Amino acid sequence: MQKSLVLLKPDCIQKGYIGEVISRFERKGLKVVAMKMMEMKDEIIKDHYGHLADKPFFPEIVTYMTMSPIVAMVLEGDDSIETLRNMCGATDPLQAAPGTVRGDLALTIRYNVVHASDWEEAAKEEVARFFNWDEIFAYKKINDGVL
Ligand code: ADP
């Protein structure tokens, strides 16, 4: 069972897509085990997008991610990391397949609605970056164990 960090980015909140995006993940069978609305401060942006710090568009990322609050979530499920990356689609919505979150709800790479961890080590680091252990819940869903 894997845990993955998902961020609903400021454009997702501003366009009123919070429910739509979470609903897609829930319908897929992923379990929400942590969730909060928060503002991204410079420090956490630098940590989270450190791999892009030397890109010319980095200031755009900072402006984007501080436009309004985000919703941070931890989703759990078998192969949740790959599943979520597939469901979110390519980073550039122009390349993202129809049926994916970015393919359906985003138009440009600047505003691409969602973040999902891209591999296991990153997921562990990212979950810890956004959540304390006591904000992550273990619970059974009513149909757990039922085929
Ligand atoms: P992903 O979000 O799919 O993991 P990256 O880690 O490469 O992709 O990029 C992180 C985020 O940086 C993207 O989701 C997007 O918001 C932003 N970004 C990436 N490339 C560009 C670009 N060329 N112009 C503006 N923003 C970009």
PDB file of N, CA and C and ligand atoms in Angstrom, residues 9 49 51-52 57 60-61 64 85 91 102 109-110 112 115-116, ligand 1:
ATOM      1  N   LYS A   9      -3.744  22.750  -6.690  1.00  0.00           N
ATOM      2  CA  LYS A   9      -3.037  24.023  -6.793  1.00  0.00           C
ATOM      3  C   LYS A   9      -4.022  25.198  -6.815  1.00  0.00           C
ATOM      4  N   TYR A  49       9.844  22.626  -4.929  1.00  0.00           N
ATOM      5  CA  TYR A  49      10.218  22.807  -6.330  1.00  0.00           C
ATOM      6  C   TYR A  49      11.706  23.121  -6.467  1.00  0.00           C
ATOM      7  N   HIS A  51      14.086  21.339  -7.391  1.00  0.00           N
ATOM      8  CA  HIS A  51      14.684  20.797  -8.620  1.00  0.00           C
ATOM      9  C   HIS A  51      14.502  21.743  -9.817  1.00  0.00           C
ATOM     10  N   LEU A  52      13.665  22.783  -9.626  1.00  0.00           N
ATOM     11  CA  LEU A  52      13.416  23.728 -10.726  1.00  0.00           C
ATOM     12  C   LEU A  52      13.940  25.128 -10.401  1.00  0.00           C
ATOM     13  N   PHE A  57      11.554  29.975 -15.377  1.00  0.00           N
ATOM     14  CA  PHE A  57      10.144  30.124 -14.989  1.00  0.00           C
ATOM     15  C   PHE A  57       9.909  29.922 -13.495  1.00  0.00           C
ATOM     16  N   GLU A  60       7.696  32.358 -11.795  1.00  0.00           N
ATOM     17  CA  GLU A  60       6.279  32.141 -12.152  1.00  0.00           C
ATOM     18  C   GLU A  60       5.644  31.087 -11.246  1.00  0.00           C
ATOM     19  N   ILE A  61       6.421  30.065 -10.911  1.00  0.00           N
ATOM     20  CA  ILE A  61       5.903  29.017 -10.026  1.00  0.00           C
ATOM     21  C   ILE A  61       5.580  29.620  -8.659  1.00  0.00           C
ATOM     22  N   TYR A  64       2.471  31.719  -8.923  1.00  0.00           N
ATOM     23  CA  TYR A  64       1.333  30.802  -9.091  1.00  0.00           C
ATOM     24  C   TYR A  64       0.943  30.151  -7.759  1.00  0.00           C
ATOM     25  N   ARG A  85      -0.275   9.626 -10.944  1.00  0.00           N
ATOM     26  CA  ARG A  85       0.447  10.305 -12.029  1.00  0.00           C
ATOM     27  C   ARG A  85      -0.300  10.085 -13.346  1.00  0.00           C
ATOM     28  N   THR A  91       2.663  16.798 -17.475  1.00  0.00           N
ATOM     29  CA  THR A  91       2.855  18.115 -16.842  1.00  0.00           C
ATOM     30  C   THR A  91       2.257  19.236 -17.696  1.00  0.00           C
ATOM     31  N   ARG A 102      -5.392  16.976 -15.925  1.00  0.00           N
ATOM     32  CA  ARG A 102      -4.818  18.100 -16.678  1.00  0.00           C
ATOM     33  C   ARG A 102      -5.361  18.124 -18.110  1.00  0.00           C
ATOM     34  N   ILE A 109       0.715  25.023 -19.206  1.00  0.00           N
ATOM     35  CA  ILE A 109       1.640  24.443 -18.227  1.00  0.00           C
ATOM     36  C   ILE A 109       1.772  25.339 -16.983  1.00  0.00           C
ATOM     37  N   ARG A 110       1.514  26.627 -17.157  1.00  0.00           N
ATOM     38  CA  ARG A 110       1.621  27.544 -16.014  1.00  0.00           C
ATOM     39  C   ARG A 110       0.590  27.241 -14.955  1.00  0.00           C
ATOM     40  N   ASN A 112      -1.559  24.175 -14.098  1.00  0.00           N
ATOM     41  CA  ASN A 112      -1.900  22.792 -14.448  1.00  0.00           C
ATOM     42  C   ASN A 112      -2.602  22.029 -13.315  1.00  0.00           C
ATOM     43  N   HIS A 115      -0.748  18.593  -8.393  1.00  0.00           N
ATOM     44  CA  HIS A 115       0.564  17.957  -8.249  1.00  0.00           C
ATOM     45  C   HIS A 115       0.358  16.582  -7.659  1.00  0.00           C
ATOM     46  N   ALA A 116       1.106  15.600  -8.142  1.00  0.00           N
ATOM     47  CA  ALA A 116       1.122  14.282  -7.494  1.00  0.00           C
ATOM     48  C   ALA A 116       2.559  13.780  -7.476  1.00  0.00           C
TER      49      ALA A 116
HETATM   50  P1  ADP B   1       5.153  17.729 -12.426  1.00  0.00           P
HETATM   51  O1  ADP B   1       4.344  18.808 -11.745  1.00  0.00           O
HETATM   52  O2  ADP B   1       4.337  17.019 -13.507  1.00  0.00           O
HETATM   53  O3  ADP B   1       5.809  16.763 -11.475  1.00  0.00           O
HETATM   54  P2  ADP B   1       7.683  19.184 -12.846  1.00  0.00           P
HETATM   55  O4  ADP B   1       8.224  18.718 -11.543  1.00  0.00           O
HETATM   56  O5  ADP B   1       8.584  19.110 -14.052  1.00  0.00           O
HETATM   57  O6  ADP B   1       6.336  18.438 -13.265  1.00  0.00           O
HETATM   58  O7  ADP B   1       7.234  20.719 -12.738  1.00  0.00           O
HETATM   59  C1  ADP B   1       6.660  21.202 -11.562  1.00  0.00           C
HETATM   60  C2  ADP B   1       5.711  22.317 -11.890  1.00  0.00           C
HETATM   61  O8  ADP B   1       6.417  23.444 -12.398  1.00  0.00           O
HETATM   62  C3  ADP B   1       4.690  21.988 -12.991  1.00  0.00           C
HETATM   63  O9  ADP B   1       3.611  21.227 -12.532  1.00  0.00           O
HETATM   64  C4  ADP B   1       4.273  23.390 -13.414  1.00  0.00           C
HETATM   65  O10 ADP B   1       3.348  23.954 -12.482  1.00  0.00           O
HETATM   66  C5  ADP B   1       5.590  24.152 -13.302  1.00  0.00           C
HETATM   67  N1  ADP B   1       6.269  24.193 -14.603  1.00  0.00           N
HETATM   68  C6  ADP B   1       6.986  23.217 -15.196  1.00  0.00           C
HETATM   69  N2  ADP B   1       7.460  23.601 -16.392  1.00  0.00           N
HETATM   70  C7  ADP B   1       7.027  24.895 -16.556  1.00  0.00           C
HETATM   71  C8  ADP B   1       7.191  25.882 -17.589  1.00  0.00           C
HETATM   72  N3  ADP B   1       7.889  25.620 -18.697  1.00  0.00           N
HETATM   73  N4  ADP B   1       6.601  27.076 -17.408  1.00  0.00           N
HETATM   74  C9  ADP B   1       5.901  27.368 -16.297  1.00  0.00           C
HETATM   75  N5  ADP B   1       5.709  26.488 -15.278  1.00  0.00           N
HETATM   76  C10 ADP B   1       6.272  25.264 -15.416  1.00  0.00           C
END
